[in-house]
């Protein structure tokens, strides 16, 4: 029986995994059938709607990381997709808080391992974070780096020359070495990287902490699909979030604006927008150390027309 290739995409919160997947999907080989699973830390999935199109099966696993809370759901979701869609390739976007090695263990174990061929793991990093020792002290971050076959520095247009030189030096010094180290902007990954050789993996892997995200809280909101949001008010809302929500980690949403649908995404002090095919509802999610959900909801409602 021919096995379905599976690629895991991992990387810290806000590094650009969804944007990278959108680029890969747009450049999918015509002869390959793909399916996608998106895992999100919060209860309201945003990245799934951002990836949705008419030719692709997209499934969401929200409310926890694949390696822990959502683990059993992953097995059921993968099995259902394989049976229903029979894809040539399965792309899995792990939560930015997921221990990637634990996800790979699940994919290789029975029953999934009997139907899946684990292909290259792609880990995206922000080079500005990668060169900072504080990030490498985090077991979760080290896990994502160590499990990668392909290590990709995204957002290189936001990094200066010394930062990129430091990134290259540190990436070249990783042991075991990666099969490929790439540098891209706007998530423009090469489709060929999905079939990169698997790199040797160290035997050591950081222990999975049962509650690695306890310092952050998440909340999500959904709105009736008939409701329109005002674009200028949404812009002011996103611009003001870093001051209104101290320690903001992530903010993203899908909104109906002027009868079109847009995906808005804030991370690392920047936010961007893209049109999407989603039509089911408007939705928004926030991750931060602490915030008053009622106030955020009131600000959102002020953006309605």
PDB file of C-alpha atoms in Angstrom:
ATOM      1  CA  UNK A   1       0.000   0.000   0.000  1.00  0.00           C
ATOM      2  CA  UNK A   2       1.346   3.417  -0.973  1.00  0.00           C
ATOM      3  CA  UNK A   3       1.862   5.602   2.059  1.00  0.00           C
ATOM      4  CA  UNK A   4       0.895   9.263   2.287  1.00  0.00           C
ATOM      5  CA  UNK A   5       3.847  11.584   2.783  1.00  0.00           C
ATOM      6  CA  UNK A   6       3.453  13.856   5.797  1.00  0.00           C
ATOM      7  CA  UNK A   7       5.374  17.079   6.403  1.00  0.00           C
ATOM      8  CA  UNK A   8       5.295  18.769   9.785  1.00  0.00           C
ATOM      9  CA  UNK A   9       5.650  22.563   9.956  1.00  0.00           C
ATOM     10  CA  UNK A  10       6.780  23.932  13.256  1.00  0.00           C
ATOM     11  CA  UNK A  11       8.117  27.176  14.647  1.00  0.00           C
ATOM     12  CA  UNK A  12       7.485  29.622  17.466  1.00  0.00           C
ATOM     13  CA  UNK A  13       4.352  31.766  17.673  1.00  0.00           C
ATOM     14  CA  UNK A  14       4.144  34.385  14.922  1.00  0.00           C
ATOM     15  CA  UNK A  15       7.074  33.155  12.853  1.00  0.00           C
ATOM     16  CA  UNK A  16       4.958  32.901   9.685  1.00  0.00           C
ATOM     17  CA  UNK A  17       3.975  29.225   9.326  1.00  0.00           C
ATOM     18  CA  UNK A  18       0.523  29.934   7.916  1.00  0.00           C
ATOM     19  CA  UNK A  19       1.863  32.425   5.377  1.00  0.00           C
ATOM     20  CA  UNK A  20       4.451  29.845   4.306  1.00  0.00           C
ATOM     21  CA  UNK A  21       1.759  27.198   3.897  1.00  0.00           C
ATOM     22  CA  UNK A  22      -0.348  29.579   1.808  1.00  0.00           C
ATOM     23  CA  UNK A  23       2.636  30.056  -0.516  1.00  0.00           C
ATOM     24  CA  UNK A  24       3.271  26.308  -0.807  1.00  0.00           C
ATOM     25  CA  UNK A  25      -0.393  25.578  -1.501  1.00  0.00           C
ATOM     26  CA  UNK A  26      -0.426  28.205  -4.251  1.00  0.00           C
ATOM     27  CA  UNK A  27       2.538  26.416  -5.853  1.00  0.00           C
ATOM     28  CA  UNK A  28       1.369  22.840  -5.297  1.00  0.00           C
ATOM     29  CA  UNK A  29       2.328  20.455  -8.128  1.00  0.00           C
ATOM     30  CA  UNK A  30      -0.748  19.858 -10.280  1.00  0.00           C
ATOM     31  CA  UNK A  31      -0.367  16.076 -10.084  1.00  0.00           C
ATOM     32  CA  UNK A  32      -0.315  15.953  -6.258  1.00  0.00           C
ATOM     33  CA  UNK A  33      -3.375  15.873  -4.019  1.00  0.00           C
ATOM     34  CA  UNK A  34      -2.767  17.581  -0.681  1.00  0.00           C
ATOM     35  CA  UNK A  35      -4.608  17.796   2.614  1.00  0.00           C
ATOM     36  CA  UNK A  36      -3.844  20.107   5.543  1.00  0.00           C
ATOM     37  CA  UNK A  37      -4.255  19.908   9.316  1.00  0.00           C
ATOM     38  CA  UNK A  38      -3.902  23.083  11.361  1.00  0.00           C
ATOM     39  CA  UNK A  39      -3.350  22.955  15.108  1.00  0.00           C
ATOM     40  CA  UNK A  40      -3.896  26.052  17.255  1.00  0.00           C
ATOM     41  CA  UNK A  41      -3.340  26.751  20.929  1.00  0.00           C
ATOM     42  CA  UNK A  42      -6.622  28.660  21.355  1.00  0.00           C
ATOM     43  CA  UNK A  43     -10.190  27.440  21.164  1.00  0.00           C
ATOM     44  CA  UNK A  44     -11.076  29.409  18.018  1.00  0.00           C
ATOM     45  CA  UNK A  45      -9.187  28.326  14.911  1.00  0.00           C
ATOM     46  CA  UNK A  46      -7.976  31.158  12.660  1.00  0.00           C
ATOM     47  CA  UNK A  47      -5.293  29.600  10.468  1.00  0.00           C
ATOM     48  CA  UNK A  48      -7.623  26.947   8.998  1.00  0.00           C
ATOM     49  CA  UNK A  49      -9.939  29.586   7.514  1.00  0.00           C
ATOM     50  CA  UNK A  50      -6.887  31.445   6.210  1.00  0.00           C
ATOM     51  CA  UNK A  51      -5.759  28.343   4.259  1.00  0.00           C
ATOM     52  CA  UNK A  52      -9.150  27.262   2.961  1.00  0.00           C
ATOM     53  CA  UNK A  53      -9.675  27.007  -0.781  1.00  0.00           C
ATOM     54  CA  UNK A  54     -11.904  25.024  -3.135  1.00  0.00           C
ATOM     55  CA  UNK A  55      -9.277  22.396  -3.997  1.00  0.00           C
ATOM     56  CA  UNK A  56      -7.910  21.500  -0.591  1.00  0.00           C
ATOM     57  CA  UNK A  57      -9.195  19.557   2.394  1.00  0.00           C
ATOM     58  CA  UNK A  58      -8.384  21.539   5.552  1.00  0.00           C
ATOM     59  CA  UNK A  59      -9.037  20.219   9.070  1.00  0.00           C
ATOM     60  CA  UNK A  60      -8.555  22.090  12.346  1.00  0.00           C
ATOM     61  CA  UNK A  61      -7.494  20.925  15.784  1.00  0.00           C
ATOM     62  CA  UNK A  62      -7.934  23.751  18.275  1.00  0.00           C
ATOM     63  CA  UNK A  63      -7.827  24.003  22.030  1.00  0.00           C
ATOM     64  CA  UNK A  64      -4.380  22.583  22.746  1.00  0.00           C
ATOM     65  CA  UNK A  65      -1.100  21.405  21.253  1.00  0.00           C
ATOM     66  CA  UNK A  66      -0.889  18.242  19.179  1.00  0.00           C
ATOM     67  CA  UNK A  67       1.675  16.761  21.549  1.00  0.00           C
ATOM     68  CA  UNK A  68      -0.517  16.984  24.649  1.00  0.00           C
ATOM     69  CA  UNK A  69      -4.128  18.136  25.014  1.00  0.00           C
ATOM     70  CA  UNK A  70      -5.090  17.618  21.380  1.00  0.00           C
ATOM     71  CA  UNK A  71      -3.047  14.436  20.820  1.00  0.00           C
ATOM     72  CA  UNK A  72      -5.929  11.912  20.684  1.00  0.00           C
ATOM     73  CA  UNK A  73      -7.843  14.228  18.370  1.00  0.00           C
ATOM     74  CA  UNK A  74      -4.891  14.280  15.960  1.00  0.00           C
ATOM     75  CA  UNK A  75      -4.990  10.517  15.461  1.00  0.00           C
ATOM     76  CA  UNK A  76      -8.711  10.611  14.699  1.00  0.00           C
ATOM     77  CA  UNK A  77      -8.410  13.659  12.423  1.00  0.00           C
ATOM     78  CA  UNK A  78      -5.510  12.213  10.423  1.00  0.00           C
ATOM     79  CA  UNK A  79      -7.238   8.846  10.041  1.00  0.00           C
ATOM     80  CA  UNK A  80     -10.442  10.511   8.827  1.00  0.00           C
ATOM     81  CA  UNK A  81      -8.599  12.686   6.286  1.00  0.00           C
ATOM     82  CA  UNK A  82      -6.622   9.751   4.917  1.00  0.00           C
ATOM     83  CA  UNK A  83      -9.723   7.618   4.540  1.00  0.00           C
ATOM     84  CA  UNK A  84     -11.876  10.356   3.007  1.00  0.00           C
ATOM     85  CA  UNK A  85      -9.404  12.272   0.841  1.00  0.00           C
ATOM     86  CA  UNK A  86      -6.654   9.720   0.078  1.00  0.00           C
ATOM     87  CA  UNK A  87      -4.084  12.517  -0.345  1.00  0.00           C
ATOM     88  CA  UNK A  88      -0.601  12.104  -1.751  1.00  0.00           C
ATOM     89  CA  UNK A  89       0.743  14.508   0.862  1.00  0.00           C
ATOM     90  CA  UNK A  90      -0.456  15.698   4.259  1.00  0.00           C
ATOM     91  CA  UNK A  91       0.807  19.015   5.635  1.00  0.00           C
ATOM     92  CA  UNK A  92       0.486  19.568   9.383  1.00  0.00           C
ATOM     93  CA  UNK A  93       0.943  23.030  10.885  1.00  0.00           C
ATOM     94  CA  UNK A  94       1.706  22.527  14.563  1.00  0.00           C
ATOM     95  CA  UNK A  95       0.891  25.120  17.172  1.00  0.00           C
ATOM     96  CA  UNK A  96       3.748  27.477  17.970  1.00  0.00           C
ATOM     97  CA  UNK A  97       3.684  25.949  21.457  1.00  0.00           C
ATOM     98  CA  UNK A  98       3.953  22.323  20.330  1.00  0.00           C
ATOM     99  CA  UNK A  99       6.897  20.050  21.113  1.00  0.00           C
ATOM    100  CA  UNK A 100       7.582  18.875  17.570  1.00  0.00           C
ATOM    101  CA  UNK A 101       9.364  15.666  18.557  1.00  0.00           C
ATOM    102  CA  UNK A 102       6.271  14.459  20.395  1.00  0.00           C
ATOM    103  CA  UNK A 103       4.160  15.032  17.276  1.00  0.00           C
ATOM    104  CA  UNK A 104       6.608  13.048  15.124  1.00  0.00           C
ATOM    105  CA  UNK A 105       6.474  10.182  17.622  1.00  0.00           C
ATOM    106  CA  UNK A 106       2.676  10.103  17.255  1.00  0.00           C
ATOM    107  CA  UNK A 107       2.869  10.120  13.452  1.00  0.00           C
ATOM    108  CA  UNK A 108       5.337   7.219  13.360  1.00  0.00           C
ATOM    109  CA  UNK A 109       3.549   5.045  15.908  1.00  0.00           C
ATOM    110  CA  UNK A 110       0.709   2.670  15.063  1.00  0.00           C
ATOM    111  CA  UNK A 111      -1.869   3.087  13.688  1.00  0.00           C
ATOM    112  CA  UNK A 112      -0.796   6.271  11.836  1.00  0.00           C
ATOM    113  CA  UNK A 113       2.669   4.965  11.009  1.00  0.00           C
ATOM    114  CA  UNK A 114       1.163   2.185   8.928  1.00  0.00           C
ATOM    115  CA  UNK A 115      -0.367   4.727   6.533  1.00  0.00           C
ATOM    116  CA  UNK A 116       2.123   7.621   6.715  1.00  0.00           C
ATOM    117  CA  UNK A 117       5.669   8.203   5.518  1.00  0.00           C
ATOM    118  CA  UNK A 118       7.192  10.956   7.644  1.00  0.00           C
ATOM    119  CA  UNK A 119       8.936  13.300   5.217  1.00  0.00           C
ATOM    120  CA  UNK A 120      10.985  16.416   5.941  1.00  0.00           C
ATOM    121  CA  UNK A 121      10.156  18.455   9.034  1.00  0.00           C
ATOM    122  CA  UNK A 122      10.348  22.173   8.268  1.00  0.00           C
ATOM    123  CA  UNK A 123      11.024  24.552  11.145  1.00  0.00           C
ATOM    124  CA  UNK A 124      10.639  28.281  10.568  1.00  0.00           C
ATOM    125  CA  UNK A 125      12.532  30.732  12.748  1.00  0.00           C
ATOM    126  CA  UNK A 126      12.811  34.476  13.029  1.00  0.00           C
ATOM    127  CA  UNK A 127      16.586  35.085  12.725  1.00  0.00           C
ATOM    128  CA  UNK A 128      16.334  37.911  15.268  1.00  0.00           C
ATOM    129  CA  UNK A 129      15.043  35.420  17.837  1.00  0.00           C
ATOM    130  CA  UNK A 130      17.301  32.563  16.742  1.00  0.00           C
ATOM    131  CA  UNK A 131      20.500  34.391  17.660  1.00  0.00           C
ATOM    132  CA  UNK A 132      19.252  35.279  21.159  1.00  0.00           C
ATOM    133  CA  UNK A 133      20.435  32.880  23.916  1.00  0.00           C
ATOM    134  CA  UNK A 134      17.173  33.325  25.841  1.00  0.00           C
ATOM    135  CA  UNK A 135      15.234  31.487  23.130  1.00  0.00           C
ATOM    136  CA  UNK A 136      17.640  28.536  23.048  1.00  0.00           C
ATOM    137  CA  UNK A 137      17.277  28.145  26.805  1.00  0.00           C
ATOM    138  CA  UNK A 138      13.625  27.216  26.293  1.00  0.00           C
ATOM    139  CA  UNK A 139      13.153  23.432  25.906  1.00  0.00           C
ATOM    140  CA  UNK A 140      10.276  23.976  23.495  1.00  0.00           C
ATOM    141  CA  UNK A 141      12.360  26.180  21.173  1.00  0.00           C
ATOM    142  CA  UNK A 142      15.323  23.772  21.265  1.00  0.00           C
ATOM    143  CA  UNK A 143      12.973  20.904  20.483  1.00  0.00           C
ATOM    144  CA  UNK A 144      11.639  22.664  17.390  1.00  0.00           C
ATOM    145  CA  UNK A 145      15.176  23.369  16.172  1.00  0.00           C
ATOM    146  CA  UNK A 146      16.564  19.902  16.890  1.00  0.00           C
ATOM    147  CA  UNK A 147      13.759  18.030  15.115  1.00  0.00           C
ATOM    148  CA  UNK A 148      14.057  20.076  11.895  1.00  0.00           C
ATOM    149  CA  UNK A 149      15.335  18.588   8.654  1.00  0.00           C
ATOM    150  CA  UNK A 150      14.928  21.949   6.936  1.00  0.00           C
ATOM    151  CA  UNK A 151      15.621  25.073   8.987  1.00  0.00           C
ATOM    152  CA  UNK A 152      14.236  28.234   7.403  1.00  0.00           C
ATOM    153  CA  UNK A 153      14.949  31.801   8.434  1.00  0.00           C
ATOM    154  CA  UNK A 154      11.774  33.680   7.564  1.00  0.00           C
ATOM    155  CA  UNK A 155      11.262  37.462   7.625  1.00  0.00           C
ATOM    156  CA  UNK A 156      14.858  38.070   6.553  1.00  0.00           C
ATOM    157  CA  UNK A 157      13.806  41.505   5.289  1.00  0.00           C
ATOM    158  CA  UNK A 158      13.350  42.545   8.940  1.00  0.00           C
ATOM    159  CA  UNK A 159      16.848  41.434  10.001  1.00  0.00           C
ATOM    160  CA  UNK A 160      20.015  43.467   9.524  1.00  0.00           C
ATOM    161  CA  UNK A 161      23.280  42.156   8.054  1.00  0.00           C
ATOM    162  CA  UNK A 162      24.978  41.340  11.406  1.00  0.00           C
ATOM    163  CA  UNK A 163      21.879  39.390  12.481  1.00  0.00           C
ATOM    164  CA  UNK A 164      21.882  37.319   9.291  1.00  0.00           C
ATOM    165  CA  UNK A 165      25.610  36.661   9.580  1.00  0.00           C
ATOM    166  CA  UNK A 166      25.121  35.474  13.161  1.00  0.00           C
ATOM    167  CA  UNK A 167      22.195  33.289  12.078  1.00  0.00           C
ATOM    168  CA  UNK A 168      24.256  31.621   9.344  1.00  0.00           C
ATOM    169  CA  UNK A 169      27.140  30.955  11.692  1.00  0.00           C
ATOM    170  CA  UNK A 170      24.903  29.434  14.389  1.00  0.00           C
ATOM    171  CA  UNK A 171      22.862  27.403  11.896  1.00  0.00           C
ATOM    172  CA  UNK A 172      26.041  26.014  10.327  1.00  0.00           C
ATOM    173  CA  UNK A 173      27.247  24.961  13.767  1.00  0.00           C
ATOM    174  CA  UNK A 174      24.179  22.892  14.643  1.00  0.00           C
ATOM    175  CA  UNK A 175      24.864  19.210  15.294  1.00  0.00           C
ATOM    176  CA  UNK A 176      23.801  17.046  13.667  1.00  0.00           C
ATOM    177  CA  UNK A 177      23.768  19.380  10.654  1.00  0.00           C
ATOM    178  CA  UNK A 178      20.510  20.147   8.864  1.00  0.00           C
ATOM    179  CA  UNK A 179      19.790  18.786   5.397  1.00  0.00           C
ATOM    180  CA  UNK A 180      19.040  22.316   4.270  1.00  0.00           C
ATOM    181  CA  UNK A 181      19.142  25.815   5.733  1.00  0.00           C
ATOM    182  CA  UNK A 182      17.036  28.350   3.833  1.00  0.00           C
ATOM    183  CA  UNK A 183      16.457  32.078   3.976  1.00  0.00           C
ATOM    184  CA  UNK A 184      13.172  33.574   2.772  1.00  0.00           C
ATOM    185  CA  UNK A 185      10.898  36.557   3.140  1.00  0.00           C
ATOM    186  CA  UNK A 186       7.107  36.437   3.299  1.00  0.00           C
ATOM    187  CA  UNK A 187       7.152  32.649   3.755  1.00  0.00           C
ATOM    188  CA  UNK A 188       8.199  31.954   0.170  1.00  0.00           C
ATOM    189  CA  UNK A 189       9.349  28.378   0.676  1.00  0.00           C
ATOM    190  CA  UNK A 190      10.468  26.184  -2.211  1.00  0.00           C
ATOM    191  CA  UNK A 191       8.074  23.256  -2.777  1.00  0.00           C
ATOM    192  CA  UNK A 192      11.099  21.026  -3.422  1.00  0.00           C
ATOM    193  CA  UNK A 193      12.102  21.440   0.241  1.00  0.00           C
ATOM    194  CA  UNK A 194       9.201  19.170   1.203  1.00  0.00           C
ATOM    195  CA  UNK A 195      11.233  16.262  -0.192  1.00  0.00           C
ATOM    196  CA  UNK A 196      14.562  17.235   1.367  1.00  0.00           C
ATOM    197  CA  UNK A 197      16.574  14.400   2.877  1.00  0.00           C
ATOM    198  CA  UNK A 198      15.901  13.553   6.491  1.00  0.00           C
ATOM    199  CA  UNK A 199      18.684  14.790   8.737  1.00  0.00           C
ATOM    200  CA  UNK A 200      20.199  12.677  11.492  1.00  0.00           C
ATOM    201  CA  UNK A 201      18.514  13.485  14.790  1.00  0.00           C
ATOM    202  CA  UNK A 202      20.178  13.687  18.208  1.00  0.00           C
ATOM    203  CA  UNK A 203      19.147  10.983  20.633  1.00  0.00           C
ATOM    204  CA  UNK A 204      18.536  13.592  23.310  1.00  0.00           C
ATOM    205  CA  UNK A 205      15.291  15.483  23.230  1.00  0.00           C
ATOM    206  CA  UNK A 206      13.912  17.904  25.835  1.00  0.00           C
ATOM    207  CA  UNK A 207      11.224  16.504  28.062  1.00  0.00           C
ATOM    208  CA  UNK A 208       7.683  17.566  27.205  1.00  0.00           C
ATOM    209  CA  UNK A 209       6.462  19.844  29.925  1.00  0.00           C
ATOM    210  CA  UNK A 210       2.795  19.207  30.777  1.00  0.00           C
ATOM    211  CA  UNK A 211       1.904  22.876  31.067  1.00  0.00           C
ATOM    212  CA  UNK A 212       4.462  24.816  29.049  1.00  0.00           C
ATOM    213  CA  UNK A 213       2.016  27.596  28.132  1.00  0.00           C
ATOM    214  CA  UNK A 214       0.545  28.285  31.568  1.00  0.00           C
ATOM    215  CA  UNK A 215       1.999  31.797  31.587  1.00  0.00           C
ATOM    216  CA  UNK A 216      -0.300  32.799  28.728  1.00  0.00           C
ATOM    217  CA  UNK A 217      -4.039  32.940  28.320  1.00  0.00           C
ATOM    218  CA  UNK A 218      -6.089  32.771  25.161  1.00  0.00           C
ATOM    219  CA  UNK A 219      -9.580  33.881  24.206  1.00  0.00           C
ATOM    220  CA  UNK A 220     -11.528  33.723  20.964  1.00  0.00           C
ATOM    221  CA  UNK A 221     -14.672  35.280  19.543  1.00  0.00           C
ATOM    222  CA  UNK A 222     -16.924  34.484  16.596  1.00  0.00           C
ATOM    223  CA  UNK A 223     -19.444  36.756  14.839  1.00  0.00           C
ATOM    224  CA  UNK A 224     -22.368  36.083  12.534  1.00  0.00           C
ATOM    225  CA  UNK A 225     -21.265  35.915   8.862  1.00  0.00           C
ATOM    226  CA  UNK A 226     -23.826  38.581   7.921  1.00  0.00           C
ATOM    227  CA  UNK A 227     -22.100  41.195  10.076  1.00  0.00           C
ATOM    228  CA  UNK A 228     -19.679  43.574   8.366  1.00  0.00           C
ATOM    229  CA  UNK A 229     -16.642  45.104  10.061  1.00  0.00           C
ATOM    230  CA  UNK A 230     -15.365  48.585   9.280  1.00  0.00           C
ATOM    231  CA  UNK A 231     -11.851  48.393   7.817  1.00  0.00           C
ATOM    232  CA  UNK A 232     -10.585  51.651   9.320  1.00  0.00           C
ATOM    233  CA  UNK A 233     -11.845  50.754  12.788  1.00  0.00           C
ATOM    234  CA  UNK A 234     -10.212  47.315  12.547  1.00  0.00           C
ATOM    235  CA  UNK A 235      -6.939  48.963  11.557  1.00  0.00           C
ATOM    236  CA  UNK A 236      -7.071  51.220  14.614  1.00  0.00           C
ATOM    237  CA  UNK A 237      -8.009  48.231  16.772  1.00  0.00           C
ATOM    238  CA  UNK A 238      -4.958  46.223  15.653  1.00  0.00           C
ATOM    239  CA  UNK A 239      -2.653  49.246  15.855  1.00  0.00           C
ATOM    240  CA  UNK A 240      -3.739  49.896  19.436  1.00  0.00           C
ATOM    241  CA  UNK A 241      -3.584  46.313  20.726  1.00  0.00           C
ATOM    242  CA  UNK A 242       0.098  46.308  21.820  1.00  0.00           C
ATOM    243  CA  UNK A 243      -0.563  49.247  24.158  1.00  0.00           C
ATOM    244  CA  UNK A 244      -3.994  48.054  25.250  1.00  0.00           C
ATOM    245  CA  UNK A 245      -2.829  44.480  25.972  1.00  0.00           C
ATOM    246  CA  UNK A 246       0.609  44.512  27.675  1.00  0.00           C
ATOM    247  CA  UNK A 247       2.827  41.610  26.694  1.00  0.00           C
ATOM    248  CA  UNK A 248       0.728  40.801  23.628  1.00  0.00           C
ATOM    249  CA  UNK A 249       2.005  37.568  22.056  1.00  0.00           C
ATOM    250  CA  UNK A 250      -0.384  37.017  19.145  1.00  0.00           C
ATOM    251  CA  UNK A 251      -3.535  38.487  17.628  1.00  0.00           C
ATOM    252  CA  UNK A 252      -5.196  37.237  14.483  1.00  0.00           C
ATOM    253  CA  UNK A 253      -8.607  37.029  12.903  1.00  0.00           C
ATOM    254  CA  UNK A 254     -10.758  36.554   9.832  1.00  0.00           C
ATOM    255  CA  UNK A 255     -13.245  39.359   9.210  1.00  0.00           C
ATOM    256  CA  UNK A 256     -15.937  40.291   6.720  1.00  0.00           C
ATOM    257  CA  UNK A 257     -15.042  43.789   5.491  1.00  0.00           C
ATOM    258  CA  UNK A 258     -17.029  45.508   2.706  1.00  0.00           C
ATOM    259  CA  UNK A 259     -18.519  42.124   1.769  1.00  0.00           C
ATOM    260  CA  UNK A 260     -15.050  40.630   1.216  1.00  0.00           C
ATOM    261  CA  UNK A 261     -13.147  38.453   3.693  1.00  0.00           C
ATOM    262  CA  UNK A 262      -9.705  39.288   5.052  1.00  0.00           C
ATOM    263  CA  UNK A 263      -7.227  37.542   7.331  1.00  0.00           C
ATOM    264  CA  UNK A 264      -5.456  39.901   9.752  1.00  0.00           C
ATOM    265  CA  UNK A 265      -2.413  38.725  11.657  1.00  0.00           C
ATOM    266  CA  UNK A 266      -0.312  40.488  14.324  1.00  0.00           C
ATOM    267  CA  UNK A 267       3.014  39.073  15.511  1.00  0.00           C
ATOM    268  CA  UNK A 268       6.377  40.435  16.625  1.00  0.00           C
ATOM    269  CA  UNK A 269       5.267  44.045  16.369  1.00  0.00           C
ATOM    270  CA  UNK A 270       3.960  43.799  12.815  1.00  0.00           C
ATOM    271  CA  UNK A 271       0.679  42.902  11.231  1.00  0.00           C
ATOM    272  CA  UNK A 272      -0.434  42.065   7.733  1.00  0.00           C
ATOM    273  CA  UNK A 273      -3.556  41.260   5.759  1.00  0.00           C
ATOM    274  CA  UNK A 274      -4.625  38.892   2.993  1.00  0.00           C
ATOM    275  CA  UNK A 275      -7.892  38.029   1.285  1.00  0.00           C
ATOM    276  CA  UNK A 276      -9.276  34.545   1.998  1.00  0.00           C
ATOM    277  CA  UNK A 277     -12.047  32.268   0.757  1.00  0.00           C
ATOM    278  CA  UNK A 278     -13.565  31.762   4.210  1.00  0.00           C
ATOM    279  CA  UNK A 279     -17.261  32.658   4.464  1.00  0.00           C
ATOM    280  CA  UNK A 280     -18.499  30.818   7.557  1.00  0.00           C
ATOM    281  CA  UNK A 281     -18.132  33.558  10.194  1.00  0.00           C
ATOM    282  CA  UNK A 282     -15.881  36.364  11.405  1.00  0.00           C
ATOM    283  CA  UNK A 283     -13.528  35.305  14.199  1.00  0.00           C
ATOM    284  CA  UNK A 284     -10.710  36.682  16.310  1.00  0.00           C
ATOM    285  CA  UNK A 285      -8.203  35.235  18.765  1.00  0.00           C
ATOM    286  CA  UNK A 286      -5.790  36.771  21.242  1.00  0.00           C
ATOM    287  CA  UNK A 287      -2.863  35.323  23.221  1.00  0.00           C
ATOM    288  CA  UNK A 288      -1.216  37.324  26.011  1.00  0.00           C
ATOM    289  CA  UNK A 289      -0.036  36.912  29.616  1.00  0.00           C
ATOM    290  CA  UNK A 290      -3.257  38.494  30.921  1.00  0.00           C
ATOM    291  CA  UNK A 291      -6.114  40.621  29.631  1.00  0.00           C
ATOM    292  CA  UNK A 292      -9.750  41.463  30.312  1.00  0.00           C
ATOM    293  CA  UNK A 293     -11.756  39.508  27.767  1.00  0.00           C
ATOM    294  CA  UNK A 294     -14.827  41.713  28.236  1.00  0.00           C
ATOM    295  CA  UNK A 295     -12.886  44.850  27.287  1.00  0.00           C
ATOM    296  CA  UNK A 296     -11.420  43.198  24.198  1.00  0.00           C
ATOM    297  CA  UNK A 297     -14.889  42.056  23.155  1.00  0.00           C
ATOM    298  CA  UNK A 298     -16.222  45.595  23.582  1.00  0.00           C
ATOM    299  CA  UNK A 299     -13.407  46.962  21.377  1.00  0.00           C
ATOM    300  CA  UNK A 300     -14.209  44.357  18.729  1.00  0.00           C
ATOM    301  CA  UNK A 301     -17.898  45.234  18.710  1.00  0.00           C
ATOM    302  CA  UNK A 302     -16.993  48.893  18.214  1.00  0.00           C
ATOM    303  CA  UNK A 303     -15.421  47.852  14.889  1.00  0.00           C
ATOM    304  CA  UNK A 304     -18.763  46.589  13.523  1.00  0.00           C
ATOM    305  CA  UNK A 305     -20.567  48.749  11.006  1.00  0.00           C
TER     306      UNK A 305
END
